[in-house]
């Protein structure tokens, strides 16, 4: 499967209801209770759902690559879909601006999207554990993020989503250049590795880089 432009972020069993008498999984709770939040984000920022789905694919694949069990990896996937729902608090005119033209207030709103998204998720009844993952996506691996949490103090789920988000952002930015999937994936791996140890978790970067390398080899 190519990781360049994934077409389906859901596993085959993703929409199957839990058997009668069984507690729904964390992934099921996140998905069912977060669907309205995703709908609101898409209305506010058309196309955001595509980024959310692609980020979910990368996050799930990286989680499995690192050895997380299936239930946990699926929960990471569903949390990844919600990682930017806090963008609904950012005015549309700010979202349309290049980064260099943002006012300090607009930049602050964008930077707070993860914490505010976690508040929205909590209000929707999503379990606290997943809300904490969403909030911590805004932290940096070196501890220079808003809360100052670093390294292993950050949930591996949050670190995984942050790398997945960065990967999709890098790949999407390259599409207008017309490069081949192989070239875009190579560039993404290089950029992710440059950020490893500062912004991003090196372990997650290594896992996703290995996946991208295998996808490229398969396509050649």
C-alpha positions as protocol buffer text, in pm:
chain_id: "A"
residue {
  index: 1
  type: UNK
  ca { x: 0 y: 0 z: 0 }
}
residue {
  index: 2
  type: UNK
  ca { x: 130 y: 345 z: -89 }
}
residue {
  index: 3
  type: UNK
  ca { x: 166 y: 584 z: 201 }
}
residue {
  index: 4
  type: UNK
  ca { x: 185 y: 884 z: -33 }
}
residue {
  index: 5
  type: UNK
  ca { x: -188 y: 941 z: -87 }
}
residue {
  index: 6
  type: UNK
  ca { x: -384 y: 691 z: 123 }
}
residue {
  index: 7
  type: UNK
  ca { x: -742 y: 654 z: 8 }
}
residue {
  index: 8
  type: UNK
  ca { x: -894 y: 487 z: 313 }
}
residue {
  index: 9
  type: UNK
  ca { x: -797 y: 563 z: 671 }
}
residue {
  index: 10
  type: UNK
  ca { x: -1025 y: 298 z: 820 }
}
residue {
  index: 11
  type: UNK
  ca { x: -955 y: -66 z: 883 }
}
residue {
  index: 12
  type: UNK
  ca { x: -1213 y: -309 z: 736 }
}
residue {
  index: 13
  type: UNK
  ca { x: -1371 y: -362 z: 1072 }
}
residue {
  index: 14
  type: UNK
  ca { x: -1371 y: 6 z: 1172 }
}
residue {
  index: 15
  type: UNK
  ca { x: -1743 y: 63 z: 1133 }
}
residue {
  index: 16
  type: UNK
  ca { x: -1865 y: -265 z: 1275 }
}
residue {
  index: 17
  type: UNK
  ca { x: -2070 y: -221 z: 1594 }
}
residue {
  index: 18
  type: UNK
  ca { x: -1953 y: -379 z: 1918 }
}
residue {
  index: 19
  type: UNK
  ca { x: -2121 y: -714 z: 1988 }
}
residue {
  index: 20
  type: UNK
  ca { x: -2415 y: -696 z: 2227 }
}
residue {
  index: 21
  type: UNK
  ca { x: -2303 y: -716 z: 2589 }
}
residue {
  index: 22
  type: UNK
  ca { x: -1949 y: -596 z: 2519 }
}
residue {
  index: 23
  type: UNK
  ca { x: -1799 y: -260 z: 2613 }
}
residue {
  index: 24
  type: UNK
  ca { x: -1708 y: -54 z: 2305 }
}
residue {
  index: 25
  type: UNK
  ca { x: -1337 y: -9 z: 2245 }
}
residue {
  index: 26
  type: UNK
  ca { x: -1166 y: 324 z: 2301 }
}
residue {
  index: 27
  type: UNK
  ca { x: -1133 y: 364 z: 1923 }
}
residue {
  index: 28
  type: UNK
  ca { x: -1508 y: 314 z: 1880 }
}
residue {
  index: 29
  type: UNK
  ca { x: -1587 y: 572 z: 2148 }
}
residue {
  index: 30
  type: UNK
  ca { x: -1352 y: 829 z: 1995 }
}
residue {
  index: 31
  type: UNK
  ca { x: -1493 y: 770 z: 1647 }
}
residue {
  index: 32
  type: UNK
  ca { x: -1861 y: 776 z: 1740 }
}
residue {
  index: 33
  type: UNK
  ca { x: -1841 y: 1072 z: 1974 }
}
residue {
  index: 34
  type: UNK
  ca { x: -1600 y: 1269 z: 1760 }
}
residue {
  index: 35
  type: UNK
  ca { x: -1785 y: 1247 z: 1429 }
}
residue {
  index: 36
  type: UNK
  ca { x: -1981 y: 1570 z: 1490 }
}
residue {
  index: 37
  type: UNK
  ca { x: -1657 y: 1751 z: 1573 }
}
residue {
  index: 38
  type: UNK
  ca { x: -1506 y: 1640 z: 1244 }
}
residue {
  index: 39
  type: UNK
  ca { x: -1815 y: 1755 z: 1059 }
}
residue {
  index: 40
  type: UNK
  ca { x: -1787 y: 2098 z: 1220 }
}
residue {
  index: 41
  type: UNK
  ca { x: -1419 y: 2121 z: 1129 }
}
residue {
  index: 42
  type: UNK
  ca { x: -1488 y: 2030 z: 766 }
}
residue {
  index: 43
  type: UNK
  ca { x: -1758 y: 2297 z: 740 }
}
residue {
  index: 44
  type: UNK
  ca { x: -1524 y: 2556 z: 889 }
}
residue {
  index: 45
  type: UNK
  ca { x: -1221 y: 2451 z: 690 }
}
residue {
  index: 46
  type: UNK
  ca { x: -1312 y: 2249 z: 378 }
}
residue {
  index: 47
  type: UNK
  ca { x: -1052 y: 1984 z: 307 }
}
residue {
  index: 48
  type: UNK
  ca { x: -946 y: 1948 z: 671 }
}
residue {
  index: 49
  type: UNK
  ca { x: -1110 y: 1606 z: 681 }
}
residue {
  index: 50
  type: UNK
  ca { x: -876 y: 1480 z: 411 }
}
residue {
  index: 51
  type: UNK
  ca { x: -574 y: 1583 z: 617 }
}
residue {
  index: 52
  type: UNK
  ca { x: -729 y: 1422 z: 924 }
}
residue {
  index: 53
  type: UNK
  ca { x: -783 y: 1092 z: 741 }
}
residue {
  index: 54
  type: UNK
  ca { x: -432 y: 1084 z: 595 }
}
residue {
  index: 55
  type: UNK
  ca { x: -280 y: 1167 z: 932 }
}
residue {
  index: 56
  type: UNK
  ca { x: -484 y: 880 z: 1078 }
}
residue {
  index: 57
  type: UNK
  ca { x: -337 y: 640 z: 821 }
}
residue {
  index: 58
  type: UNK
  ca { x: 21 y: 739 z: 902 }
}
residue {
  index: 59
  type: UNK
  ca { x: -41 y: 734 z: 1276 }
}
residue {
  index: 60
  type: UNK
  ca { x: -197 y: 387 z: 1268 }
}
residue {
  index: 61
  type: UNK
  ca { x: 79 y: 247 z: 1047 }
}
residue {
  index: 62
  type: UNK
  ca { x: 353 y: 393 z: 1267 }
}
residue {
  index: 63
  type: UNK
  ca { x: 185 y: 265 z: 1583 }
}
residue {
  index: 64
  type: UNK
  ca { x: 170 y: -89 z: 1442 }
}
residue {
  index: 65
  type: UNK
  ca { x: 530 y: -60 z: 1320 }
}
residue {
  index: 66
  type: UNK
  ca { x: 641 y: 29 z: 1674 }
}
residue {
  index: 67
  type: UNK
  ca { x: 463 y: -273 z: 1818 }
}
residue {
  index: 68
  type: UNK
  ca { x: 157 y: -116 z: 1979 }
}
residue {
  index: 69
  type: UNK
  ca { x: -126 y: -366 z: 2008 }
}
residue {
  index: 70
  type: UNK
  ca { x: -417 y: -349 z: 1766 }
}
residue {
  index: 71
  type: UNK
  ca { x: -665 y: -185 z: 2003 }
}
residue {
  index: 72
  type: UNK
  ca { x: -418 y: 83 z: 2103 }
}
residue {
  index: 73
  type: UNK
  ca { x: -314 y: 149 z: 1743 }
}
residue {
  index: 74
  type: UNK
  ca { x: -678 y: 187 z: 1641 }
}
residue {
  index: 75
  type: UNK
  ca { x: -734 y: 434 z: 1925 }
}
residue {
  index: 76
  type: UNK
  ca { x: -432 y: 633 z: 1803 }
}
residue {
  index: 77
  type: UNK
  ca { x: -581 y: 633 z: 1454 }
}
residue {
  index: 78
  type: UNK
  ca { x: -912 y: 774 z: 1575 }
}
residue {
  index: 79
  type: UNK
  ca { x: -746 y: 1035 z: 1798 }
}
residue {
  index: 80
  type: UNK
  ca { x: -535 y: 1140 z: 1499 }
}
residue {
  index: 81
  type: UNK
  ca { x: -853 y: 1223 z: 1310 }
}
residue {
  index: 82
  type: UNK
  ca { x: -947 y: 1470 z: 1581 }
}
residue {
  index: 83
  type: UNK
  ca { x: -607 y: 1630 z: 1635 }
}
residue {
  index: 84
  type: UNK
  ca { x: -701 y: 1960 z: 1469 }
}
residue {
  index: 85
  type: UNK
  ca { x: -1069 y: 2000 z: 1554 }
}
residue {
  index: 86
  type: UNK
  ca { x: -966 y: 2302 z: 1763 }
}
residue {
  index: 87
  type: UNK
  ca { x: -911 y: 2486 z: 1434 }
}
residue {
  index: 88
  type: UNK
  ca { x: -1280 y: 2581 z: 1447 }
}
residue {
  index: 89
  type: UNK
  ca { x: -1176 y: 2858 z: 1686 }
}
residue {
  index: 90
  type: UNK
  ca { x: -945 y: 3012 z: 1424 }
}
residue {
  index: 91
  type: UNK
  ca { x: -1113 y: 3270 z: 1195 }
}
residue {
  index: 92
  type: UNK
  ca { x: -1133 y: 3168 z: 830 }
}
residue {
  index: 93
  type: UNK
  ca { x: -941 y: 3479 z: 725 }
}
residue {
  index: 94
  type: UNK
  ca { x: -648 y: 3370 z: 944 }
}
residue {
  index: 95
  type: UNK
  ca { x: -652 y: 3019 z: 798 }
}
residue {
  index: 96
  type: UNK
  ca { x: -625 y: 3170 z: 450 }
}
residue {
  index: 97
  type: UNK
  ca { x: -312 y: 3371 z: 535 }
}
residue {
  index: 98
  type: UNK
  ca { x: 48 y: 3260 z: 475 }
}
residue {
  index: 99
  type: UNK
  ca { x: 224 y: 3188 z: 805 }
}
residue {
  index: 100
  type: UNK
  ca { x: 440 y: 3499 z: 778 }
}
residue {
  index: 101
  type: UNK
  ca { x: 138 y: 3730 z: 762 }
}
residue {
  index: 102
  type: UNK
  ca { x: -39 y: 3611 z: 1077 }
}
residue {
  index: 103
  type: UNK
  ca { x: -94 y: 3855 z: 1360 }
}
residue {
  index: 104
  type: UNK
  ca { x: 30 y: 3753 z: 1708 }
}
residue {
  index: 105
  type: UNK
  ca { x: -331 y: 3686 z: 1813 }
}
residue {
  index: 106
  type: UNK
  ca { x: -398 y: 3469 z: 1507 }
}
residue {
  index: 107
  type: UNK
  ca { x: -76 y: 3275 z: 1561 }
}
residue {
  index: 108
  type: UNK
  ca { x: -170 y: 3219 z: 1924 }
}
residue {
  index: 109
  type: UNK
  ca { x: -511 y: 3082 z: 1821 }
}
residue {
  index: 110
  type: UNK
  ca { x: -352 y: 2840 z: 1575 }
}
residue {
  index: 111
  type: UNK
  ca { x: -94 y: 2724 z: 1828 }
}
residue {
  index: 112
  type: UNK
  ca { x: -366 y: 2659 z: 2086 }
}
residue {
  index: 113
  type: UNK
  ca { x: -571 y: 2439 z: 1851 }
}
residue {
  index: 114
  type: UNK
  ca { x: -464 y: 2113 z: 2015 }
}
residue {
  index: 115
  type: UNK
  ca { x: -551 y: 2220 z: 2369 }
}
residue {
  index: 116
  type: UNK
  ca { x: -881 y: 2367 z: 2254 }
}
residue {
  index: 117
  type: UNK
  ca { x: -953 y: 2060 z: 2046 }
}
residue {
  index: 118
  type: UNK
  ca { x: -902 y: 1848 z: 2355 }
}
residue {
  index: 119
  type: UNK
  ca { x: -1160 y: 2063 z: 2535 }
}
residue {
  index: 120
  type: UNK
  ca { x: -1407 y: 2006 z: 2251 }
}
residue {
  index: 121
  type: UNK
  ca { x: -1338 y: 1633 z: 2260 }
}
residue {
  index: 122
  type: UNK
  ca { x: -1395 y: 1622 z: 2634 }
}
residue {
  index: 123
  type: UNK
  ca { x: -1722 y: 1810 z: 2591 }
}
residue {
  index: 124
  type: UNK
  ca { x: -1829 y: 1550 z: 2334 }
}
residue {
  index: 125
  type: UNK
  ca { x: -1783 y: 1273 z: 2589 }
}
residue {
  index: 126
  type: UNK
  ca { x: -1457 y: 1134 z: 2455 }
}
residue {
  index: 127
  type: UNK
  ca { x: -1260 y: 959 z: 2734 }
}
residue {
  index: 128
  type: UNK
  ca { x: -1007 y: 1176 z: 2917 }
}
residue {
  index: 129
  type: UNK
  ca { x: -714 y: 958 z: 2811 }
}
residue {
  index: 130
  type: UNK
  ca { x: -774 y: 1033 z: 2443 }
}
residue {
  index: 131
  type: UNK
  ca { x: -833 y: 1403 z: 2516 }
}
residue {
  index: 132
  type: UNK
  ca { x: -494 y: 1415 z: 2685 }
}
residue {
  index: 133
  type: UNK
  ca { x: -336 y: 1265 z: 2373 }
}
residue {
  index: 134
  type: UNK
  ca { x: -494 y: 1534 z: 2155 }
}
residue {
  index: 135
  type: UNK
  ca { x: -380 y: 1816 z: 2384 }
}
residue {
  index: 136
  type: UNK
  ca { x: -23 y: 1686 z: 2394 }
}
residue {
  index: 137
  type: UNK
  ca { x: 9 y: 1676 z: 2014 }
}
residue {
  index: 138
  type: UNK
  ca { x: 100 y: 2045 z: 2047 }
}
residue {
  index: 139
  type: UNK
  ca { x: 411 y: 1966 z: 2254 }
}
residue {
  index: 140
  type: UNK
  ca { x: 762 y: 1929 z: 2115 }
}
residue {
  index: 141
  type: UNK
  ca { x: 986 y: 1633 z: 2190 }
}
residue {
  index: 142
  type: UNK
  ca { x: 1262 y: 1860 z: 2330 }
}
residue {
  index: 143
  type: UNK
  ca { x: 1026 y: 2018 z: 2582 }
}
residue {
  index: 144
  type: UNK
  ca { x: 1000 y: 2361 z: 2419 }
}
residue {
  index: 145
  type: UNK
  ca { x: 624 y: 2332 z: 2366 }
}
residue {
  index: 146
  type: UNK
  ca { x: 344 y: 2509 z: 2558 }
}
residue {
  index: 147
  type: UNK
  ca { x: 343 y: 2280 z: 2862 }
}
residue {
  index: 148
  type: UNK
  ca { x: 716 y: 2210 z: 2864 }
}
residue {
  index: 149
  type: UNK
  ca { x: 669 y: 1832 z: 2856 }
}
residue {
  index: 150
  type: UNK
  ca { x: 949 y: 1641 z: 2685 }
}
residue {
  index: 151
  type: UNK
  ca { x: 1047 y: 1296 z: 2567 }
}
residue {
  index: 152
  type: UNK
  ca { x: 891 y: 1006 z: 2752 }
}
residue {
  index: 153
  type: UNK
  ca { x: 677 y: 1243 z: 2959 }
}
residue {
  index: 154
  type: UNK
  ca { x: 466 y: 1287 z: 2646 }
}
residue {
  index: 155
  type: UNK
  ca { x: 227 y: 1004 z: 2560 }
}
residue {
  index: 156
  type: UNK
  ca { x: 358 y: 789 z: 2277 }
}
residue {
  index: 157
  type: UNK
  ca { x: 16 y: 831 z: 2117 }
}
residue {
  index: 158
  type: UNK
  ca { x: 63 y: 1210 z: 2102 }
}
residue {
  index: 159
  type: UNK
  ca { x: 417 y: 1179 z: 1969 }
}
residue {
  index: 160
  type: UNK
  ca { x: 292 y: 942 z: 1700 }
}
residue {
  index: 161
  type: UNK
  ca { x: 14 y: 1175 z: 1586 }
}
residue {
  index: 162
  type: UNK
  ca { x: 252 y: 1472 z: 1573 }
}
residue {
  index: 163
  type: UNK
  ca { x: 493 y: 1288 z: 1342 }
}
residue {
  index: 164
  type: UNK
  ca { x: 203 y: 1163 z: 1128 }
}
residue {
  index: 165
  type: UNK
  ca { x: 66 y: 1516 z: 1097 }
}
residue {
  index: 166
  type: UNK
  ca { x: 407 y: 1652 z: 999 }
}
residue {
  index: 167
  type: UNK
  ca { x: 450 y: 1377 z: 741 }
}
residue {
  index: 168
  type: UNK
  ca { x: 120 y: 1452 z: 570 }
}
residue {
  index: 169
  type: UNK
  ca { x: 185 y: 1827 z: 578 }
}
residue {
  index: 170
  type: UNK
  ca { x: 523 y: 1780 z: 410 }
}
residue {
  index: 171
  type: UNK
  ca { x: 386 y: 1543 z: 145 }
}
residue {
  index: 172
  type: UNK
  ca { x: 86 y: 1766 z: 70 }
}
residue {
  index: 173
  type: UNK
  ca { x: 307 y: 2074 z: 31 }
}
residue {
  index: 174
  type: UNK
  ca { x: 510 y: 1896 z: -235 }
}
residue {
  index: 175
  type: UNK
  ca { x: 218 y: 1795 z: -458 }
}
residue {
  index: 176
  type: UNK
  ca { x: 220 y: 2116 z: -667 }
}
residue {
  index: 177
  type: UNK
  ca { x: 587 y: 2052 z: -755 }
}
residue {
  index: 178
  type: UNK
  ca { x: 487 y: 1749 z: -962 }
}
residue {
  index: 179
  type: UNK
  ca { x: 754 y: 1521 z: -819 }
}
residue {
  index: 180
  type: UNK
  ca { x: 708 y: 1146 z: -823 }
}
residue {
  index: 181
  type: UNK
  ca { x: 576 y: 965 z: -513 }
}
residue {
  index: 182
  type: UNK
  ca { x: 928 y: 831 z: -459 }
}
residue {
  index: 183
  type: UNK
  ca { x: 1079 y: 1181 z: -465 }
}
residue {
  index: 184
  type: UNK
  ca { x: 811 y: 1322 z: -234 }
}
residue {
  index: 185
  type: UNK
  ca { x: 854 y: 1040 z: 14 }
}
residue {
  index: 186
  type: UNK
  ca { x: 1231 y: 1081 z: 15 }
}
residue {
  index: 187
  type: UNK
  ca { x: 1195 y: 1451 z: 85 }
}
residue {
  index: 188
  type: UNK
  ca { x: 946 y: 1381 z: 363 }
}
residue {
  index: 189
  type: UNK
  ca { x: 1183 y: 1134 z: 528 }
}
residue {
  index: 190
  type: UNK
  ca { x: 1470 y: 1384 z: 510 }
}
residue {
  index: 191
  type: UNK
  ca { x: 1261 y: 1661 z: 668 }
}
residue {
  index: 192
  type: UNK
  ca { x: 1125 y: 1435 z: 939 }
}
residue {
  index: 193
  type: UNK
  ca { x: 1475 y: 1318 z: 1027 }
}
residue {
  index: 194
  type: UNK
  ca { x: 1596 y: 1680 z: 1052 }
}
residue {
  index: 195
  type: UNK
  ca { x: 1323 y: 1747 z: 1309 }
}
residue {
  index: 196
  type: UNK
  ca { x: 1386 y: 1427 z: 1506 }
}
residue {
  index: 197
  type: UNK
  ca { x: 1505 y: 1497 z: 1859 }
}
residue {
  index: 198
  type: UNK
  ca { x: 1381 y: 1857 z: 1860 }
}
residue {
  index: 199
  type: UNK
  ca { x: 1022 y: 1880 z: 1741 }
}
residue {
  index: 200
  type: UNK
  ca { x: 962 y: 1511 z: 1676 }
}
residue {
  index: 201
  type: UNK
  ca { x: 1020 y: 1179 z: 1851 }
}
residue {
  index: 202
  type: UNK
  ca { x: 1312 y: 996 z: 1681 }
}
residue {
  index: 203
  type: UNK
  ca { x: 1153 y: 655 z: 1747 }
}
residue {
  index: 204
  type: UNK
  ca { x: 831 y: 749 z: 1566 }
}
residue {
  index: 205
  type: UNK
  ca { x: 1024 y: 917 z: 1284 }
}
residue {
  index: 206
  type: UNK
  ca { x: 1229 y: 600 z: 1236 }
}
residue {
  index: 207
  type: UNK
  ca { x: 913 y: 386 z: 1223 }
}
residue {
  index: 208
  type: UNK
  ca { x: 741 y: 607 z: 967 }
}
residue {
  index: 209
  type: UNK
  ca { x: 1059 y: 644 z: 762 }
}
residue {
  index: 210
  type: UNK
  ca { x: 1085 y: 264 z: 743 }
}
residue {
  index: 211
  type: UNK
  ca { x: 724 y: 242 z: 626 }
}
residue {
  index: 212
  type: UNK
  ca { x: 776 y: 507 z: 358 }
}
residue {
  index: 213
  type: UNK
  ca { x: 1092 y: 333 z: 240 }
}
residue {
  index: 214
  type: UNK
  ca { x: 909 y: 1 z: 208 }
}
residue {
  index: 215
  type: UNK
  ca { x: 618 y: 165 z: 25 }
}
residue {
  index: 216
  type: UNK
  ca { x: 861 y: 325 z: -221 }
}
residue {
  index: 217
  type: UNK
  ca { x: 1042 y: -4 z: -279 }
}
residue {
  index: 218
  type: UNK
  ca { x: 710 y: -181 z: -346 }
}
residue {
  index: 219
  type: UNK
  ca { x: 614 y: 78 z: -607 }
}
residue {
  index: 220
  type: UNK
  ca { x: 943 y: 66 z: -797 }
}
